[in-house]
Short mmCIF file of C-alpha atoms in Angstrom, two decimals:
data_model
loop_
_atom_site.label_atom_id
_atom_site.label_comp_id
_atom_site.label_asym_id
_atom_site.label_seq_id
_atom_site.Cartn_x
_atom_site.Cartn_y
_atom_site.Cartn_z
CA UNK X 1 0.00 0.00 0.00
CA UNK X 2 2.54 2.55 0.76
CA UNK X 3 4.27 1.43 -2.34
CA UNK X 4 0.93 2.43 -3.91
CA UNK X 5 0.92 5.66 -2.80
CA UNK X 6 4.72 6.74 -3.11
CA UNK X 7 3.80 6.42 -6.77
CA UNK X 8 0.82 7.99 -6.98
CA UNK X 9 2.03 11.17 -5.12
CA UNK X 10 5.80 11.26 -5.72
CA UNK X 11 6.75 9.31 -8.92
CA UNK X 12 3.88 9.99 -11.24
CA UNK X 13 4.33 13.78 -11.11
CA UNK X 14 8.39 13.52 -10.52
CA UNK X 15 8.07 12.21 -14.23
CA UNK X 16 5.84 14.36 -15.28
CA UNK X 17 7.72 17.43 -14.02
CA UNK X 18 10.92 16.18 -15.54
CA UNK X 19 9.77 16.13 -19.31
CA UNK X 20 8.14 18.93 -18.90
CA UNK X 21 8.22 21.67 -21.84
CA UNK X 22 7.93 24.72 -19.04
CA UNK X 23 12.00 23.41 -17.51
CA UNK X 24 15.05 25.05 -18.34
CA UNK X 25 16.72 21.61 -19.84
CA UNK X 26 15.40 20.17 -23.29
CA UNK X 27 12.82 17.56 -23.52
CA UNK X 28 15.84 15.26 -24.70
CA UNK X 29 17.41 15.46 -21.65
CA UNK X 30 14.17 15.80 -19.51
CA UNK X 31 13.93 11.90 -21.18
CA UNK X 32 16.74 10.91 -20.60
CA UNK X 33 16.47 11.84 -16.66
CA UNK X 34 13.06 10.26 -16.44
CA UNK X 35 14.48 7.47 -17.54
CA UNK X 36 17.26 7.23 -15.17
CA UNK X 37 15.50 7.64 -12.34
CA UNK X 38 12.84 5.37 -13.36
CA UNK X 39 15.66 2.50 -14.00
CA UNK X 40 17.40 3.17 -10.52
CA UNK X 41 13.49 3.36 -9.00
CA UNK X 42 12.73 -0.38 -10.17
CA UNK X 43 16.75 -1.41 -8.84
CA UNK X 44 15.88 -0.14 -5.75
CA UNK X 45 12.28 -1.82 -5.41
CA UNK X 46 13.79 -4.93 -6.32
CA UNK X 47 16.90 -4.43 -4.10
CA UNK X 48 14.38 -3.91 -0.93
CA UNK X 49 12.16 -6.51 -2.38
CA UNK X 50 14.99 -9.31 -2.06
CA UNK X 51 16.44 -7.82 1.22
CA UNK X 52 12.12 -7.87 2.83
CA UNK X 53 12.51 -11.36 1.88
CA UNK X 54 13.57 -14.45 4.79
CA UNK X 55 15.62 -16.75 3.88
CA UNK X 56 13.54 -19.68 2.15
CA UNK X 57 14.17 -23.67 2.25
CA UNK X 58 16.94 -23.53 -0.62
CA UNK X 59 18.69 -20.89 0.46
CA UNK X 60 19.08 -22.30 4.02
CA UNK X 61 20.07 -25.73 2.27
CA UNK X 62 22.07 -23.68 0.22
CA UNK X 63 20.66 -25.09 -3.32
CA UNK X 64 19.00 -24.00 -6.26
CA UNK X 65 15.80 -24.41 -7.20
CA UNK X 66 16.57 -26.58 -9.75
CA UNK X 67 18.30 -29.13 -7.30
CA UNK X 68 17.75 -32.78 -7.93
CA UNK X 69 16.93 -34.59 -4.49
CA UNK X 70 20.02 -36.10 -4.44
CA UNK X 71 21.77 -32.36 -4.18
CA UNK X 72 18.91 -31.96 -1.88
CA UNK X 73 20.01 -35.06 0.41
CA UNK X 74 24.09 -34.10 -0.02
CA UNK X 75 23.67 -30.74 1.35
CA UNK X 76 21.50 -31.65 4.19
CA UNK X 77 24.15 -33.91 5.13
CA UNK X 78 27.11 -32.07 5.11
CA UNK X 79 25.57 -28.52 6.64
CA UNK X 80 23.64 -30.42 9.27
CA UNK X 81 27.20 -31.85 10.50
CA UNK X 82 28.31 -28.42 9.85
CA UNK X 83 25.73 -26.52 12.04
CA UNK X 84 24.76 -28.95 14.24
CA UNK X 85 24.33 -27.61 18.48
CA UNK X 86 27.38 -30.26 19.40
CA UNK X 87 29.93 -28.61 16.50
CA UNK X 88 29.20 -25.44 18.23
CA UNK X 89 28.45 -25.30 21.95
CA UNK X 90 29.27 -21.33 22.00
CA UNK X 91 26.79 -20.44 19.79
CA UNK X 92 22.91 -19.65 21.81
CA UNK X 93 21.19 -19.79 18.03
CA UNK X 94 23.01 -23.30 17.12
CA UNK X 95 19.69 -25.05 18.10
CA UNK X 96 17.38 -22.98 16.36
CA UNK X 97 19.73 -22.71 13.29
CA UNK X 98 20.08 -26.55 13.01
CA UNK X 99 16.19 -26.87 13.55
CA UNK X 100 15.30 -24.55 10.85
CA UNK X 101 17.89 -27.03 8.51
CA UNK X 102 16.21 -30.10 9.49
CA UNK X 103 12.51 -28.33 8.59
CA UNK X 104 13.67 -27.05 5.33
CA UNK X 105 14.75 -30.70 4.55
CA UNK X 106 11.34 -32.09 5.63
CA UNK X 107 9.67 -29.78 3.38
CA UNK X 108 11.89 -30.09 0.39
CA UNK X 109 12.69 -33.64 0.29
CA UNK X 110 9.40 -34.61 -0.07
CA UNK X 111 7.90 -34.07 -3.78
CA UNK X 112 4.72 -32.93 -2.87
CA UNK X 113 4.85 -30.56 -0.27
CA UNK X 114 7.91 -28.99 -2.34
CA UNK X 115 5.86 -27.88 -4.90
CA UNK X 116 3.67 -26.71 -2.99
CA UNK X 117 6.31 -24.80 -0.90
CA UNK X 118 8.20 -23.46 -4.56
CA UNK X 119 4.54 -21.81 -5.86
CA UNK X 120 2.68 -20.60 -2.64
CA UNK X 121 5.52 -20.33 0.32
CA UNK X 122 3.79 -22.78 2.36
CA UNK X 123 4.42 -26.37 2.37
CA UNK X 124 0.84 -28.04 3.03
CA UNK X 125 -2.31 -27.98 0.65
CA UNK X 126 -5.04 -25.96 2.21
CA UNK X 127 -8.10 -24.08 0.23
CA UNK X 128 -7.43 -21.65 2.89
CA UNK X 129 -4.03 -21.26 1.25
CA UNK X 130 -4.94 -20.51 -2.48
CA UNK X 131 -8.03 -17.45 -1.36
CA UNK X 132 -5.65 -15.81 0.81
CA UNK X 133 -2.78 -15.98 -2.24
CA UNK X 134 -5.34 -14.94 -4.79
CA UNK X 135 -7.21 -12.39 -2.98
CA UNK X 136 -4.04 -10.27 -2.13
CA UNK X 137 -2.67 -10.85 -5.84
CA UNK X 138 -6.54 -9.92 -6.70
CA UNK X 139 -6.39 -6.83 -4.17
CA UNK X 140 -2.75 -5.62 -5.92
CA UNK X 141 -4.07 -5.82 -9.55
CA UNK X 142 -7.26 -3.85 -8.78
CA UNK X 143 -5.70 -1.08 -7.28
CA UNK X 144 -2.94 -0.77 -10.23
CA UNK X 145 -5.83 -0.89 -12.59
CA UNK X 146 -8.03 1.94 -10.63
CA UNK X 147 -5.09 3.92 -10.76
CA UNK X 148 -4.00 3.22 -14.07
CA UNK X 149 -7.46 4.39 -15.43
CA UNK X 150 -7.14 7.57 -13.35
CA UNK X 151 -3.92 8.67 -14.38
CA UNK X 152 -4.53 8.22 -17.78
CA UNK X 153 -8.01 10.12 -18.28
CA UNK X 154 -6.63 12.63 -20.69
CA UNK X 155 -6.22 12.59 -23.92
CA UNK X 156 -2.82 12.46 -24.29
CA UNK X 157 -2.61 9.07 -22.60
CA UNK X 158 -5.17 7.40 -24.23
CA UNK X 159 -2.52 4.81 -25.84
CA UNK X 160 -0.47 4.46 -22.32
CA UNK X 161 -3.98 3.39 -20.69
CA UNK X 162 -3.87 0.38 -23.34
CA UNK X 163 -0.31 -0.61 -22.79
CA UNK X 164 -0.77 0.05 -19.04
CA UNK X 165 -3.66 -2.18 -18.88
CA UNK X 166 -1.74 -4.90 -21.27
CA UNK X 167 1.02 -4.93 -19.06
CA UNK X 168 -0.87 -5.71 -16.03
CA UNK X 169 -2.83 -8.32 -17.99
CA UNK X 170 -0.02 -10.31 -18.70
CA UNK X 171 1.90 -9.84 -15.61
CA UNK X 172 -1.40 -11.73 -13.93
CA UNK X 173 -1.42 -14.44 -16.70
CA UNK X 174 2.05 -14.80 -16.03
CA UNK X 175 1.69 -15.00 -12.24
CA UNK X 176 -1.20 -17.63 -12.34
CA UNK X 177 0.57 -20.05 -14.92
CA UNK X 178 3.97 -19.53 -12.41
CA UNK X 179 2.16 -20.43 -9.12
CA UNK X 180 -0.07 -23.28 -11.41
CA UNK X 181 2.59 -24.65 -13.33
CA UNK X 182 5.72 -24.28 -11.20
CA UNK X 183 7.63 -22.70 -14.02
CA UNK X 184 9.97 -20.13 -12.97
CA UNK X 185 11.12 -17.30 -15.45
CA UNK X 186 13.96 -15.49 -13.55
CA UNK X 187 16.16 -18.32 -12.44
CA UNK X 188 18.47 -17.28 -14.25
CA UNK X 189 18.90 -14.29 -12.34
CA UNK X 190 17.68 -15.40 -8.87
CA UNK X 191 18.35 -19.21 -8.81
CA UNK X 192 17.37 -19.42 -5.13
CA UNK X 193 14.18 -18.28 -5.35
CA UNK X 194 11.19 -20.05 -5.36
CA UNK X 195 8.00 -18.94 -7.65
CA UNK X 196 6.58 -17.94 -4.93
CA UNK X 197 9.22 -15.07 -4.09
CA UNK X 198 10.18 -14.43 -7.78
CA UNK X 199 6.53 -13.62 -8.34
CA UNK X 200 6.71 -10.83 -5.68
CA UNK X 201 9.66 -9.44 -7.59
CA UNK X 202 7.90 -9.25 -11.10
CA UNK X 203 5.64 -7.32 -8.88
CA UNK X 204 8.37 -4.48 -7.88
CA UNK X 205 8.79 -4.19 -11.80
CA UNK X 206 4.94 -3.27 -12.85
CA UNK X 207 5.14 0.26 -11.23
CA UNK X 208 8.00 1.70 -13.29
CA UNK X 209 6.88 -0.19 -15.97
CA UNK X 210 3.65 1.71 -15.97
CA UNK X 211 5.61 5.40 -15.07
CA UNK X 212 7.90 4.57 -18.12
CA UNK X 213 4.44 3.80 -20.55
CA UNK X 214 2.74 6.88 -19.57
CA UNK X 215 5.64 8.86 -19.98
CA UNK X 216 6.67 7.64 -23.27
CA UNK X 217 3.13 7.87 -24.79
CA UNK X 218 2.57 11.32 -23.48
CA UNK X 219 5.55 12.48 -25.36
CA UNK X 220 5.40 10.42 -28.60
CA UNK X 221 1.16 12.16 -28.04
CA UNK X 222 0.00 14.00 -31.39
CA UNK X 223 -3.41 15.44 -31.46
CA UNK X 224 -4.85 14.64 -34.39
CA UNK X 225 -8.02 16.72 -33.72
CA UNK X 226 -6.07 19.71 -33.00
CA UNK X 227 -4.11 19.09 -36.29
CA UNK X 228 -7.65 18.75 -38.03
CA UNK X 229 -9.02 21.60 -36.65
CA UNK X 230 -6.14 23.52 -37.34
CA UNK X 231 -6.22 22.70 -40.57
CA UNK X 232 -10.55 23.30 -40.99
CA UNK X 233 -9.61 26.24 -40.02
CA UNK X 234 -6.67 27.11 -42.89
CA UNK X 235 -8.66 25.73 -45.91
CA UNK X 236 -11.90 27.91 -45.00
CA UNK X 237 -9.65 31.13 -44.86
CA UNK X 238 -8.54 29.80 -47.95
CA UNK X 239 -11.70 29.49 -49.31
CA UNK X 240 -12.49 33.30 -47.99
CA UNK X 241 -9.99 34.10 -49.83
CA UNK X 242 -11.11 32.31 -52.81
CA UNK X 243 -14.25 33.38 -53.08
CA UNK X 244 -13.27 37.63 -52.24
CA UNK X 245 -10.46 36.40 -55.47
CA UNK X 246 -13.98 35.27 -57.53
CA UNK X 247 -16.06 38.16 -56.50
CA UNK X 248 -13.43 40.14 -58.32
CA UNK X 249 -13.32 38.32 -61.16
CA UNK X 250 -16.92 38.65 -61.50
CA UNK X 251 -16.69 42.38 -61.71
CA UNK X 252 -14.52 42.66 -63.49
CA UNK X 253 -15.94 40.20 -66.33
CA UNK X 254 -19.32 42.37 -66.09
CA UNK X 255 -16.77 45.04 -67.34
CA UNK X 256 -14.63 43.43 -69.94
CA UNK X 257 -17.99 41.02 -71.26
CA UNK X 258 -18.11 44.03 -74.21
CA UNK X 259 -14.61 44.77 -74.38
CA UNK X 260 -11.53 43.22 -75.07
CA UNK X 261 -12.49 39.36 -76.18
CA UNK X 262 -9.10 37.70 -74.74
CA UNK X 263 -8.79 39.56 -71.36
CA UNK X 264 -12.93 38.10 -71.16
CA UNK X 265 -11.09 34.36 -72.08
CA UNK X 266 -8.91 35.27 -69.31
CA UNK X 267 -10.40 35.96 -66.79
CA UNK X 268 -13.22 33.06 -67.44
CA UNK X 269 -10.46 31.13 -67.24
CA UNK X 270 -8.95 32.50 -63.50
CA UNK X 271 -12.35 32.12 -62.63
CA UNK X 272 -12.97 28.38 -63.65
CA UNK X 273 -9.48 27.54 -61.76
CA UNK X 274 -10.23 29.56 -58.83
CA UNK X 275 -13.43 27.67 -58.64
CA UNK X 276 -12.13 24.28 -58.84
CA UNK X 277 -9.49 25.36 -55.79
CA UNK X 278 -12.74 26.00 -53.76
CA UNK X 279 -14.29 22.49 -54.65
CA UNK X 280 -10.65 20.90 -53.75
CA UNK X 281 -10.87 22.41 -50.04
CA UNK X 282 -14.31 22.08 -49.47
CA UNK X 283 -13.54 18.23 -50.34
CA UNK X 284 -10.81 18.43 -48.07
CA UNK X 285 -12.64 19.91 -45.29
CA UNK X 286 -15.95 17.53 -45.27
CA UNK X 287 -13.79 14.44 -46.00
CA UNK X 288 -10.44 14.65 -43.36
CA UNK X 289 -12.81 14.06 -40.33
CA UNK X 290 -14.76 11.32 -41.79
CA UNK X 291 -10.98 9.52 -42.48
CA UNK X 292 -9.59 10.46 -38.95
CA UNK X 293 -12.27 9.33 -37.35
CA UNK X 294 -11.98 6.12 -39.63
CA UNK X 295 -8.37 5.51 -38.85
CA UNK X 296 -9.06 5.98 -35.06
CA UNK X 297 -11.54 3.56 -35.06
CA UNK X 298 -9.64 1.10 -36.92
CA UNK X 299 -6.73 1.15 -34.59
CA UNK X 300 -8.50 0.63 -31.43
CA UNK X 301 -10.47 -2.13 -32.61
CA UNK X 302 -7.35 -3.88 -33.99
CA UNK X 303 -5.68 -3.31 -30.20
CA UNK X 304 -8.40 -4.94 -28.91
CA UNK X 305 -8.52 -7.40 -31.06
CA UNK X 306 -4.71 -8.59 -30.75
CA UNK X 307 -4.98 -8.25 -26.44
CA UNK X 308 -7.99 -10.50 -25.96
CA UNK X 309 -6.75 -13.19 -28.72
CA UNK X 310 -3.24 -13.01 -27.11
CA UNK X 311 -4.92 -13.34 -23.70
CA UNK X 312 -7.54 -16.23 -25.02
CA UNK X 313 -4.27 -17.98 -26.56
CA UNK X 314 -2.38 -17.73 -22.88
CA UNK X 315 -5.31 -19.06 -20.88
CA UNK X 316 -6.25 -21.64 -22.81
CA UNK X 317 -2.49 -22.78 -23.62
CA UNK X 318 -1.09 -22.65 -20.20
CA UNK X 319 -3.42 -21.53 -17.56
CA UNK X 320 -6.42 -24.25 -18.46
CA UNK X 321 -3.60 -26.87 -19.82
#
């Protein structure tokens, strides 16, 4: 929770106030400090993250996940020889220490209740168990999404709402097939942890992850309707200016119609282009809405198109498997 809110009230408008246009630095560098501290933000959540974290059953065997039960069995062995009360009579925690060995091995020796220990942190099977897992997972993505929605009511965020709300999609697809499945995605870079604990860091990752969305779309923002508007606006002073340009013409063939034959072809013929140029822009000007609007359509339904068939494809592939 106060995760929750540091972000809300410190690193949402941090960002915001380093891009912005009204600072004496460019927005190039504005970037390239939002970026920064954004990168040292999620280092740091993941750095307090792992040091919040007790010491689980393969880190006090002093194994890696992927540990065969034979590894499992060798290192029980030669640690509980190592730490055991007799080796070390001067030490008041020896007993505890050597007890906390001994559970670890109980736990992870045994198939079952291993996997059950890797995905949920506890080593027994309990419904109990799974509603108080999902409801705080639950709890975490409905608050991210709530304020995910409000930070990106404006206009000029309209695209980081959909990647926001992809992101935390897939970061709860991936967190059910991890805990489901037992597959673990970071043991390359933590092979210690459990699911249970590396799903907790993916976690740290979603906030800055979001930040670094809503800051990139906001910049990379054009507004099309101001550009159309803008542009409505320049094709009917054109065509004012058109039409004051055929006006003229029109007085002055009411003079020339019994005078000179070729300055009449002339101007009949200013007249016909200038005419044309109006029917070009007023084209222009009932059509470029229409298209916009077409186009903007278009691209949202194709977003939401390509998240729910990715999402379908996950559940049914992994989650349901």
């Amino acid at each position: 929770m106060v995760n929750f809110l540091v972000h809300v009230c410190v690193v949402s408008p941090l960002v915001s106030y380093l891009v912005s246009k009204k600072r004496s630095w460019s927005t190039q560098r504005g970037l390239m400090y939002a970026v920064l501290f954004l990168g040292m933000l999620a280092s740091y959540e993941v750095y307090s993250e792992l040091a919040a974290q007790e010491p689980n059953y393969y880190e006090i065997l002093q194994v890696p996940t992927s540990a065969s039960q034979e590894e499992i069995k060798r290192s029980y062995r030669m640690l509980s020889v190592l730490y055991h009360p007799d080796k070390n009579p001067t030490d008041p925690l020896a007993a505890e220490n050597f007890q906390h060995l001994r559970s670890a091995y109980e736990v992870l020796s045994n198939v079952a209740r291993r996997s059950v220990y890797s995905r949920y942190g506890e080593d027994e099977q309990s419904e109990h168990l799974y509603m108080h897992i999902y409801i705080a997972s639950a709890l975490f993505y409905v608050m991210w999404f709530v304020l995910g929605y409000l930070l990106t009511i404006r206009k000029s965020s309209g695209a980081a709402r959909q990647w926001a709300f992809a992101g935390l999609v897939a970061s709860a697809l991936v967190e059910v097939h991890m805990r489901e499945s037992g597959v673990s995605y970071l043991d390359a870079l933590f092979p210690y942890k459990p699911v249970f604990q590396q799903v907790s860091i993916l976690r740290c990752l979603y906030p800055s992850y979001f930040n670094g969305v809503l800051l990139l779309c906001s910049l990379m923002f054009v507004d099309t309707d101001l550009i159309l508007q803008q542009g409505i606006a320049s094709v009917l002073q054109s065509n004012m200016h058109i039409a004051t340009t055929l006006q003229e013409i029109r007085n002055q063939l009411g003079l020339l119609s019994t005078g000179d034959s070729k300055a009449f072809q002339d101007n009949m013929r200013k007249l016909q282009q200038e005419q044309a140029k109006l029917m070009l822009s007023t084209a222009a000007v009932t059509q470029g809405p229409r298209s916009e609007k077409e186009r903007g359509s278009s691209s949202g339904g194709n977003w939401s198109s390509i998240l729910i068939m990715a999402g379908m494809y996950f559940v049914v592939n992994y989650v349901l498997k």
